[in-house]
Amino acid sequence: MARFIFITGGVVSSLGKGLASAALGALLQARGFTVRLRKLDPYLNVDPGTMSPFEHGEVFVTDDGAETDLDLGHYERFTGVSARATDSISSGRIYSNVLEKERRGDYLGKTIQVIPHVTNEIKDFIRIGEDEVDFMLCEIGGTVGDIEGLPFFEAIRQFSQDRPRGQCIFMHLTLLPYIRASGELKTKPTQHSVKELRSIGIAPDVLVCRSEGPIPEKEREKLALFCNVRPDAVIAAQDLKSIYEAPLAYHREGLDQAVLDAFQISPAPKPDLGKWEDVSDRIFNPEGEVRVAIVGKYTQLEDAYKSIAEALTHGGMANRVRVKAEWIDAELFEREDPSPWLEGFHAILVPGGFGERGTEGKLKAAEFARTRQIPYLGICLGMQMAVIEAARNVAHLADAGSEEFDHEAGRKRFTPVVYHLKEWVQGNATVIRKADDTKGGTMRLGSYTAHLAAGSKVAGIYGATVIEERHRHRYEVDIKYRDKLEACGLVFSGMSPDGRLPEIVEWKDHPWFIGVQFHPELKSKPFAPHPLFADFVRAAVEVSRLV
């Protein structure tokens, strides 16, 4: 039976609970334990799938097709454990489940209340898969004191009481602000946060304090005294140059030891941190630098492309170079010539997105990469833009475009080289969708198989002709234009098993130009860089040597 670690946050949001949870999971793995991490979010959306990237950052998709919080990406990147739909829940999903049960009559006429019905639903979710691992780490989104988070805090309080003594601990992450004018590190906000937590029946066993620098012994003792935790369970979480320093930094501070002490696991297995020492070495001792332009439409918020930024970092580590990713708003190229903006880059990446805004700029970025022989990686919409650019400028379909943009505008303007996907095969079943379906969870989501053409560039990169990759889209390149485009040199080098859905395209006479319908960035890890990103960065390194 698993031991449970509940991670909560206080003082302010966005302190890095997800990163701390992921790093702790990695440290427990380094000591030989098995782990699973999950996220409990208080917002009322059923999942983040319908949220704008500006609102909540990227949507991380699991193999089984769940649209989840971006923190699950951190969990996977740090532990290598593939997330599942059962690793992410929201208030919206909880209330939806409760109301469905009420409508079915499952509660036998009872009055439905937050306690016990909502809290029981949360506890049932927490229990899923508890017999599979040694440690279950559950992060509660938001900040203690948030009204929408109260059912989750009450549920984990009850859960810890339901379990045998010593099977659950609480880790609380707070902020120690530094007042520069007086030269003081202030502990009072943390004291108040812990007081708030204790008022709802939860006493933290481990206190993780974000700060700009080390915590002086005097402040550490003060926190231990007033927050009622052991002095060695007050952990400093200092600002880091790279998130991949986190496991080693937390280990130096004693986080994993404090957690094992709280569970009274003694003697604890010694950690093997060789993997993370190698990761750190590759990040901080690069042998060169490449510049990659990311031409997207959500560039004002880097969290919108979190997994892409991390996958590029991993690709750099594989080649022992630093990748300097620079964000360029695609709309800029709708007003200006892209050449002055893109000429200094060694590679161009065009990521996914929804809607017509910025797409003409993405087309120009794809054209620049094609004509200037610059390495290009198009992901999802980035692949579709590369195909439309080829159709317009090489295959002479001047009005080529996407049905998505016509649907958005409410009138037909384009020859739909990219069309709304109405039917596809998932496992042994056929999925059917209509253009006017509800938005949530209706895309082609999760892991699907693709067959690669023998002798193609992508088959060489993967070292295989059958791959599994994660998808998130509702529009596809129309296969009926394949012959016309291939005659111009754009090869359809990856297809769905039934041969109906294009998965990968590549220019035959280009040193490195690949578009993929799926999202390879979601499976990249620092210790196992995705082969497409590793080879994309390798191609950028080649260009940098020629400049």
Coordinates of C-alpha atoms in Angstrom, one line a residue:
M1 CA 0.0 0.0 0.0
A2 CA 1.4 3.4 -1.0
R3 CA 2.5 6.1 1.3
F4 CA 0.9 9.5 0.5
I5 CA 2.6 12.9 0.3
F6 CA 0.2 15.8 0.0
I7 CA 1.9 19.0 -1.4
T8 CA 0.1 22.3 -0.7
G9 CA 1.1 25.9 -1.3
G10 CA 0.7 29.2 0.6
V11 CA 1.4 33.0 0.5
V12 CA 1.3 33.3 -3.3
S13 CA 0.6 31.2 -6.3
S14 CA 3.1 30.0 -9.0
L15 CA 5.8 29.2 -6.4
G16 CA 6.8 26.0 -8.1
K17 CA 4.8 23.3 -6.3
G18 CA 4.8 21.2 -9.5
L19 CA 8.5 21.4 -9.8
A20 CA 9.1 20.6 -6.2
S21 CA 6.8 17.6 -6.4
A22 CA 8.5 16.4 -9.6
A23 CA 12.0 16.8 -8.0
L24 CA 10.9 15.0 -4.9
G25 CA 9.5 12.2 -7.0
A26 CA 12.9 12.0 -8.9
L27 CA 14.8 11.8 -5.5
L28 CA 12.6 9.0 -4.2
Q29 CA 13.2 7.1 -7.4
A30 CA 16.9 7.7 -7.0
R31 CA 16.6 5.9 -3.7
G32 CA 14.9 2.9 -5.3
F33 CA 11.3 3.7 -4.6
T34 CA 8.4 3.7 -7.2
V35 CA 6.3 6.8 -7.4
R36 CA 3.3 8.3 -9.1
L37 CA 2.4 12.0 -9.1
R38 CA -1.1 13.5 -9.5
K39 CA -2.6 17.0 -9.5
L40 CA -5.8 18.1 -7.9
D41 CA -7.0 21.5 -9.3
P42 CA -9.7 23.6 -7.7
Y43 CA -10.9 25.4 -10.8
L44 CA -14.4 24.5 -12.1
N45 CA -13.4 23.7 -15.7
V46 CA -13.8 19.9 -16.2
D47 CA -10.2 20.0 -17.6
P48 CA -7.9 22.7 -19.0
G49 CA -8.7 21.6 -22.6
T50 CA -11.0 24.5 -23.4
M51 CA -8.8 27.1 -21.6
S52 CA -6.8 29.7 -23.6
P53 CA -3.1 29.2 -23.3
F54 CA -2.9 32.7 -22.0
E55 CA -5.1 31.7 -19.2
H56 CA -3.4 28.5 -18.0
G57 CA -0.4 27.8 -20.1
E58 CA -0.1 24.7 -22.3
V59 CA -2.4 21.7 -22.1
F60 CA -0.4 18.5 -21.4
V61 CA -1.9 15.4 -23.1
T62 CA -1.4 11.9 -21.8
D63 CA -1.1 8.7 -23.7
D64 CA -4.7 7.8 -22.8
G65 CA -6.0 11.1 -24.2
A66 CA -6.5 13.2 -21.1
E67 CA -6.1 17.0 -21.4
T68 CA -4.3 18.0 -18.2
D69 CA -2.4 20.7 -16.3
L70 CA 1.2 21.5 -17.5
D71 CA 2.5 20.3 -14.1
L72 CA 2.0 16.7 -15.3
G73 CA 4.6 17.5 -17.9
H74 CA 7.1 18.3 -15.1
Y75 CA 6.1 15.0 -13.4
E76 CA 6.8 13.0 -16.6
R77 CA 10.0 14.8 -17.5
F78 CA 11.5 14.3 -14.0
T79 CA 10.4 10.8 -13.2
G80 CA 9.9 9.2 -16.7
V81 CA 6.5 7.8 -15.4
S82 CA 3.8 8.2 -18.1
A83 CA 0.9 10.2 -16.7
R84 CA -2.6 8.9 -17.0
A85 CA -6.1 10.4 -17.0
T86 CA -6.4 9.3 -13.4
D87 CA -3.5 11.6 -12.4
S88 CA -5.4 14.8 -13.0
I89 CA -8.7 16.0 -11.5
S90 CA -10.5 19.3 -11.2
S91 CA -13.4 20.6 -9.1
G92 CA -15.4 20.6 -12.4
R93 CA -14.8 16.9 -12.9
I94 CA -15.5 16.1 -9.3
Y95 CA -18.8 18.0 -9.3
S96 CA -19.7 16.5 -12.7
N97 CA -19.2 13.0 -11.3
V98 CA -21.2 13.7 -8.2
L99 CA -24.1 15.2 -10.2
E100 CA -24.1 12.3 -12.6
K101 CA -24.4 9.9 -9.7
E102 CA -27.2 12.0 -8.2
R103 CA -29.1 11.9 -11.5
R104 CA -28.7 8.1 -11.7
G105 CA -30.0 7.8 -8.1
D106 CA -26.8 6.3 -6.7
Y107 CA -27.2 8.3 -3.5
L108 CA -30.5 6.7 -2.7
G109 CA -32.4 9.9 -2.1
K110 CA -29.8 11.6 0.1
T111 CA -29.3 15.3 0.2
I112 CA -26.1 15.9 -1.7
Q113 CA -23.5 18.0 0.2
V114 CA -19.9 19.0 -0.1
I115 CA -19.3 16.8 3.0
P116 CA -19.4 13.9 2.6
H117 CA -20.3 13.5 -1.1
V118 CA -17.8 15.8 -2.8
T119 CA -15.0 15.0 -0.3
N120 CA -15.7 11.3 -0.7
E121 CA -15.4 11.6 -4.5
I122 CA -12.1 13.4 -4.1
K123 CA -10.9 10.6 -1.7
D124 CA -12.0 7.9 -4.2
F125 CA -9.9 9.7 -6.9
I126 CA -6.8 9.8 -4.6
R127 CA -7.0 6.1 -3.9
I128 CA -6.9 5.0 -7.6
G129 CA -3.8 2.9 -8.2
E130 CA -2.6 3.1 -4.5
D131 CA -1.4 -0.5 -4.6
E132 CA 0.9 0.1 -7.6
V133 CA 3.6 2.3 -6.1
D134 CA 5.6 3.0 -3.0
F135 CA 4.8 6.7 -2.9
M136 CA 1.8 8.7 -4.2
L137 CA 2.5 12.4 -4.4
C138 CA -0.6 14.5 -4.7
E139 CA -0.3 18.2 -5.4
I140 CA -3.2 20.5 -4.5
G141 CA -3.5 23.4 -6.9
G142 CA -3.9 27.0 -5.8
T143 CA -3.1 28.5 -2.4
V144 CA -4.3 27.6 1.1
G145 CA -7.2 30.0 1.9
D146 CA -8.7 29.9 -1.6
I147 CA -12.4 29.3 -1.2
E148 CA -12.6 26.9 -4.2
G149 CA -9.8 24.8 -2.7
L150 CA -11.5 24.1 0.6
P151 CA -13.2 20.8 -0.4
F152 CA -9.7 19.4 -1.5
F153 CA -8.1 20.4 1.8
E154 CA -10.9 18.9 3.8
A155 CA -10.7 15.7 1.7
I156 CA -6.9 15.2 2.3
R157 CA -7.4 16.0 6.0
Q158 CA -10.1 13.2 6.2
F159 CA -7.9 10.9 4.0
S160 CA -5.0 11.2 6.4
Q161 CA -7.3 10.4 9.3
D162 CA -8.7 7.4 7.5
R163 CA -5.3 5.9 7.0
P164 CA -3.1 4.1 9.6
R165 CA -0.8 6.5 11.5
G166 CA 2.4 7.4 9.6
Q167 CA 1.0 6.6 6.1
C168 CA 0.4 10.2 5.0
I169 CA 2.5 13.4 5.4
F170 CA 1.9 17.0 4.4
M171 CA 4.5 19.2 2.6
H172 CA 3.8 22.9 2.5
L173 CA 5.5 25.3 0.0
T174 CA 5.6 29.0 0.9
L175 CA 7.5 32.2 0.1
L176 CA 10.1 34.0 2.3
P177 CA 10.1 37.5 0.8
Y178 CA 13.3 39.5 1.1
I179 CA 12.8 43.2 2.0
R180 CA 15.8 44.8 0.3
A181 CA 15.4 48.2 1.9
S182 CA 15.7 46.7 5.4
G183 CA 17.9 43.8 4.4
E184 CA 15.5 41.3 6.1
L185 CA 14.1 37.9 5.1
K186 CA 10.5 37.8 6.4
T187 CA 9.0 34.7 8.0
K188 CA 5.7 36.2 8.9
P189 CA 3.8 35.4 5.7
T190 CA 4.9 31.7 6.1
Q191 CA 3.7 31.7 9.7
H192 CA 0.3 33.0 8.7
S193 CA 0.1 30.5 5.8
V194 CA 0.8 27.6 8.2
K195 CA -1.7 29.0 10.7
E196 CA -4.3 29.0 8.0
L197 CA -3.4 25.4 7.1
R198 CA -3.6 24.3 10.8
S199 CA -7.0 26.1 11.2
I200 CA -8.5 23.5 8.7
G201 CA -6.9 20.6 10.5
I202 CA -3.7 20.1 8.5
A203 CA -0.3 20.3 10.2
P204 CA 2.7 20.4 7.8
D205 CA 5.4 17.8 8.4
V206 CA 7.9 19.5 5.9
L207 CA 8.1 23.2 5.1
V208 CA 9.7 24.1 1.8
C209 CA 10.5 27.9 1.6
R210 CA 11.1 29.6 -1.7
S211 CA 13.7 32.4 -1.3
E212 CA 16.3 34.3 -3.3
G213 CA 19.2 33.0 -1.2
P214 CA 19.9 30.6 1.7
I215 CA 17.8 30.8 4.9
P216 CA 20.0 31.9 7.9
E217 CA 19.9 29.6 10.9
K218 CA 18.1 32.2 13.0
E219 CA 15.2 32.3 10.6
R220 CA 15.2 28.6 10.1
E221 CA 14.8 28.1 13.9
K222 CA 12.1 30.7 14.0
L223 CA 10.1 28.9 11.3
A224 CA 10.5 25.6 13.0
L225 CA 9.4 27.0 16.3
F226 CA 6.3 29.0 15.1
C227 CA 5.2 26.5 12.4
N228 CA 5.7 23.5 14.7
V229 CA 8.0 21.5 12.4
R230 CA 11.5 20.1 13.0
P231 CA 14.4 22.4 12.1
D232 CA 15.8 19.8 9.6
A233 CA 12.3 19.7 7.9
V234 CA 12.6 23.4 7.0
I235 CA 13.9 23.2 3.5
A236 CA 15.3 26.2 1.5
A237 CA 14.2 26.3 -2.2
Q238 CA 16.5 28.9 -3.7
D239 CA 16.1 30.4 -7.2
L240 CA 17.9 28.2 -9.7
K241 CA 19.5 28.8 -13.1
S242 CA 17.8 25.7 -14.6
I243 CA 14.8 23.6 -13.4
Y244 CA 17.0 20.5 -13.9
E245 CA 19.1 21.6 -10.9
A246 CA 16.1 21.0 -8.7
P247 CA 16.7 17.3 -7.7
L248 CA 20.3 17.9 -6.8
A249 CA 19.5 21.2 -5.0
Y250 CA 16.7 19.7 -3.0
H251 CA 18.8 16.8 -2.1
R252 CA 21.6 19.1 -0.8
E253 CA 19.0 20.8 1.3
G254 CA 17.8 17.5 2.7
L255 CA 14.2 17.4 1.3
D256 CA 14.2 13.6 0.5
Q257 CA 15.7 12.8 3.9
A258 CA 13.2 15.0 5.7
V259 CA 10.3 13.2 3.9
L260 CA 11.7 9.8 4.7
D261 CA 12.3 10.8 8.3
A262 CA 8.6 12.0 8.5
F263 CA 7.6 8.5 7.4
Q264 CA 10.1 7.0 9.9
I265 CA 11.8 5.1 7.1
S266 CA 15.2 4.3 8.6
P267 CA 17.8 3.4 7.5
A268 CA 16.8 5.0 4.2
P269 CA 18.4 3.6 1.0
K270 CA 21.2 5.7 -0.4
P271 CA 20.3 7.7 -3.5
D272 CA 22.0 7.2 -6.9
L273 CA 22.0 10.7 -8.4
G274 CA 24.4 9.9 -11.3
K275 CA 21.6 10.5 -13.9
W276 CA 20.9 14.0 -12.5
E277 CA 24.6 14.8 -12.2
D278 CA 25.0 14.0 -15.9
V279 CA 22.0 16.2 -16.8
S280 CA 23.5 19.1 -14.8
D281 CA 26.8 18.6 -16.5
R282 CA 25.3 18.8 -19.9
I283 CA 23.3 21.9 -19.1
F284 CA 26.1 23.9 -17.5
N285 CA 29.0 22.7 -19.7
P286 CA 27.8 23.2 -23.3
E287 CA 30.3 23.1 -26.1
G288 CA 28.4 25.6 -28.3
E289 CA 25.2 27.5 -28.8
V290 CA 22.5 27.5 -31.4
R291 CA 19.7 30.0 -32.0
V292 CA 16.2 28.7 -32.7
A293 CA 13.3 30.9 -33.6
I294 CA 9.9 29.8 -32.3
V295 CA 7.3 31.5 -34.5
G296 CA 4.0 31.2 -32.6
K297 CA 0.9 33.0 -31.6
Y298 CA 1.0 32.7 -27.8
T299 CA 4.5 34.1 -27.4
Q300 CA 3.6 36.5 -24.7
L301 CA 3.3 33.6 -22.2
E302 CA 6.2 31.1 -22.4
D303 CA 4.2 28.6 -20.4
A304 CA 2.0 28.3 -23.5
Y305 CA 4.9 26.4 -25.1
K306 CA 6.4 24.9 -22.0
S307 CA 7.0 21.4 -23.3
I308 CA 8.5 22.7 -26.6
A309 CA 10.9 24.9 -24.7
E310 CA 12.0 21.9 -22.5
A311 CA 12.2 19.5 -25.4
L312 CA 14.6 22.0 -27.2
T313 CA 16.7 22.1 -24.0
H314 CA 16.8 18.3 -24.0
G315 CA 17.8 18.3 -27.7
G316 CA 20.6 20.7 -26.8
M317 CA 21.8 18.4 -24.0
A318 CA 21.9 15.5 -26.4
N319 CA 24.2 17.5 -28.6
R320 CA 26.1 19.2 -25.7
V321 CA 25.0 22.7 -26.9
R322 CA 22.9 25.4 -25.4
V323 CA 19.8 26.1 -27.3
K324 CA 18.8 29.8 -27.2
A325 CA 15.1 29.7 -28.1
E326 CA 13.7 33.1 -29.1
W327 CA 10.0 33.8 -29.4
I328 CA 8.6 35.7 -32.4
D329 CA 5.0 36.6 -32.7
A330 CA 3.7 35.1 -36.0
E331 CA 1.5 38.2 -36.6
L332 CA 4.6 40.3 -37.0
F333 CA 5.2 38.6 -40.4
E334 CA 1.8 39.5 -41.6
R335 CA 3.0 43.1 -41.6
E336 CA 6.7 42.8 -42.2
D337 CA 9.2 40.8 -44.3
P338 CA 10.4 37.9 -42.2
S339 CA 13.9 37.9 -43.6
P340 CA 15.5 40.5 -41.3
W341 CA 13.9 38.8 -38.3
L342 CA 14.9 35.2 -39.2
E343 CA 18.3 35.5 -41.0
G344 CA 20.4 35.1 -37.8
F345 CA 18.7 31.9 -36.7
H346 CA 20.1 28.4 -37.2
A347 CA 16.6 26.7 -37.2
I348 CA 12.9 27.6 -37.1
L349 CA 10.2 25.9 -35.2
V350 CA 6.5 26.6 -35.8
P351 CA 4.3 25.1 -33.0
G352 CA 0.6 24.2 -32.7
G353 CA -2.3 26.6 -32.1
F354 CA -5.9 27.2 -32.8
G355 CA -7.7 29.7 -35.0
E356 CA -6.6 31.8 -38.0
R357 CA -4.8 34.6 -36.2
G358 CA -1.1 34.6 -37.0
T359 CA -1.3 31.7 -39.5
E360 CA -0.2 33.9 -42.5
G361 CA 2.9 34.7 -40.5
K362 CA 3.5 31.0 -39.9
L363 CA 3.2 30.4 -43.6
K364 CA 5.9 33.0 -44.3
A365 CA 8.2 31.4 -41.7
A366 CA 7.7 28.0 -43.4
E367 CA 8.4 29.5 -46.8
F368 CA 11.6 31.2 -45.4
A369 CA 12.9 27.9 -44.0
R370 CA 12.1 26.0 -47.2
T371 CA 13.6 28.5 -49.6
R372 CA 16.7 29.3 -47.5
Q373 CA 17.4 25.6 -46.6
I374 CA 17.1 26.4 -42.9
P375 CA 16.1 23.4 -40.6
Y376 CA 12.4 23.6 -39.9
L377 CA 10.2 21.6 -37.5
G378 CA 6.5 22.2 -37.8
I379 CA 4.3 20.7 -35.0
C380 CA 0.5 20.2 -35.5
L381 CA -0.7 23.5 -37.0
G382 CA 3.0 24.1 -37.9
M383 CA 2.9 21.0 -40.1
Q384 CA -0.4 22.1 -41.6
M385 CA 1.0 25.6 -42.4
A386 CA 4.0 23.9 -44.2
V387 CA 1.6 21.9 -46.3
I388 CA -0.6 24.9 -47.2
E389 CA 2.6 26.9 -48.0
A390 CA 3.7 24.1 -50.3
A391 CA 0.3 23.8 -51.9
R392 CA 0.2 27.6 -52.6
N393 CA 3.7 28.3 -53.6
V394 CA 4.9 25.0 -55.2
A395 CA 1.8 23.1 -56.3
H396 CA 0.1 26.3 -57.5
L397 CA -3.1 25.9 -55.5
A398 CA -3.3 29.7 -54.9
D399 CA -6.4 29.5 -52.5
A400 CA -5.2 26.6 -50.4
G401 CA -6.1 26.9 -46.8
S402 CA -7.7 25.2 -43.8
E403 CA -11.4 24.5 -43.2
E404 CA -10.7 25.6 -39.6
F405 CA -10.3 29.2 -40.8
D406 CA -13.5 29.0 -42.9
H407 CA -15.4 27.7 -40.0
E408 CA -14.1 30.5 -37.8
A409 CA -15.0 33.2 -40.4
G410 CA -18.4 31.6 -41.2
R411 CA -17.8 31.6 -45.0
K412 CA -15.9 29.6 -47.6
R413 CA -12.7 31.2 -48.8
F414 CA -10.2 28.4 -49.2
T415 CA -9.6 25.1 -51.0
P416 CA -9.5 22.9 -47.9
V417 CA -6.1 21.2 -48.1
V418 CA -6.6 20.9 -44.3
Y419 CA -10.1 19.7 -43.4
H420 CA -12.2 19.0 -40.2
L421 CA -11.6 15.4 -39.2
K422 CA -15.0 13.7 -38.9
E423 CA -14.0 10.0 -38.5
W424 CA -11.0 8.1 -37.3
V425 CA -10.0 4.8 -35.8
Q426 CA -9.1 4.5 -32.2
G427 CA -8.1 1.1 -31.1
N428 CA -10.8 -1.2 -32.4
A429 CA -13.5 1.5 -32.6
T430 CA -14.4 4.2 -35.0
V431 CA -14.7 7.7 -33.5
I432 CA -17.2 10.1 -35.3
R433 CA -17.2 13.8 -34.7
K434 CA -19.3 16.8 -36.1
A435 CA -18.0 20.3 -36.6
D436 CA -20.7 21.6 -34.1
D437 CA -19.8 19.2 -31.3
T438 CA -19.0 20.6 -27.9
K439 CA -15.4 21.7 -27.6
G440 CA -14.2 19.8 -24.5
G441 CA -12.5 16.4 -25.1
T442 CA -13.7 16.1 -28.8
M443 CA -10.4 16.3 -30.5
R444 CA -8.2 13.4 -31.7
L445 CA -6.5 13.0 -28.3
G446 CA -3.8 10.7 -26.9
S447 CA -1.4 8.2 -28.3
Y448 CA -1.7 6.8 -31.9
T449 CA 0.5 4.6 -34.0
A450 CA 2.2 5.9 -37.2
H451 CA 3.9 4.0 -39.9
L452 CA 7.0 5.6 -41.4
A453 CA 8.2 5.1 -44.9
A454 CA 11.4 3.0 -45.1
G455 CA 14.3 5.1 -46.2
S456 CA 12.7 8.4 -45.1
K457 CA 14.5 10.9 -43.0
V458 CA 12.1 10.4 -40.1
A459 CA 12.6 6.6 -40.2
G460 CA 16.3 7.2 -39.9
I461 CA 15.9 9.6 -37.0
Y462 CA 13.6 7.3 -35.1
G463 CA 15.5 4.2 -36.0
A464 CA 12.1 2.5 -36.6
T465 CA 9.2 2.4 -39.0
V466 CA 6.5 2.1 -36.4
I467 CA 6.1 4.8 -33.7
E468 CA 3.6 5.9 -31.1
E469 CA 3.0 9.6 -30.5
R470 CA 0.5 11.9 -28.8
H471 CA -2.1 13.9 -30.6
R472 CA -4.3 16.9 -29.9
H473 CA -6.2 18.3 -32.9
R474 CA -9.4 18.2 -34.8
Y475 CA -8.2 19.2 -38.3
E476 CA -6.1 17.0 -40.6
V477 CA -4.2 17.4 -43.9
D478 CA -6.4 16.0 -46.7
I479 CA -4.9 12.8 -48.2
K480 CA -6.4 13.6 -51.6
Y481 CA -3.7 16.2 -52.2
R482 CA -0.9 13.8 -51.5
D483 CA 0.0 12.9 -55.1
K484 CA 0.0 16.5 -56.2
L485 CA 2.3 17.5 -53.3
E486 CA 4.6 14.5 -53.6
A487 CA 5.1 15.3 -57.3
C488 CA 6.5 18.7 -56.1
G489 CA 8.8 17.0 -53.6
L490 CA 6.8 17.1 -50.3
V491 CA 6.9 13.5 -49.1
F492 CA 4.2 12.1 -46.9
S493 CA 6.7 10.0 -44.9
G494 CA 4.4 9.0 -42.0
M495 CA 0.8 7.7 -42.1
S496 CA -1.8 6.3 -39.8
P497 CA -2.0 2.5 -39.9
D498 CA -5.0 2.6 -42.2
G499 CA -3.2 5.0 -44.6
R500 CA -5.9 7.6 -44.4
L501 CA -4.3 10.3 -42.1
P502 CA -1.0 12.0 -42.8
E503 CA 1.2 12.0 -39.7
I504 CA 4.6 13.4 -41.1
V505 CA 5.7 15.3 -44.1
E506 CA 9.2 16.2 -45.2
W507 CA 10.8 18.0 -48.1
K508 CA 12.9 15.5 -50.2
D509 CA 15.5 18.0 -51.4
H510 CA 15.9 20.0 -48.1
P511 CA 18.6 19.2 -45.5
W512 CA 16.1 19.1 -42.6
F513 CA 12.4 20.1 -43.1
I514 CA 9.9 18.0 -41.2
G515 CA 6.3 18.6 -40.2
V516 CA 4.5 16.3 -37.7
Q517 CA 0.8 16.2 -36.9
F518 CA 1.4 15.0 -33.4
H519 CA 3.2 16.6 -30.4
P520 CA 6.7 15.0 -29.9
E521 CA 7.6 17.5 -27.2
L522 CA 5.2 15.8 -24.8
K523 CA 7.4 12.7 -24.6
S524 CA 10.8 14.3 -24.3
K525 CA 12.8 14.0 -21.1
P526 CA 16.2 15.4 -20.0
F527 CA 17.7 12.0 -19.7
A528 CA 15.9 10.7 -22.8
P529 CA 15.6 13.5 -25.4
H530 CA 13.0 13.0 -28.1
P531 CA 14.8 11.8 -31.3
L532 CA 13.1 14.5 -33.4
F533 CA 14.3 17.3 -31.2
A534 CA 17.8 15.8 -30.7
D535 CA 18.2 15.6 -34.5
F536 CA 16.6 19.0 -35.1
V537 CA 19.2 20.6 -32.8
R538 CA 21.9 18.5 -34.5
A539 CA 20.9 20.0 -37.8
A540 CA 20.9 23.5 -36.2
V541 CA 24.5 22.8 -35.0
E542 CA 25.5 22.0 -38.6
V543 CA 24.1 25.3 -39.8
S544 CA 25.8 27.2 -37.0
R545 CA 29.2 25.7 -38.2
L546 CA 28.5 26.9 -41.7
V547 CA 27.7 30.5 -40.8

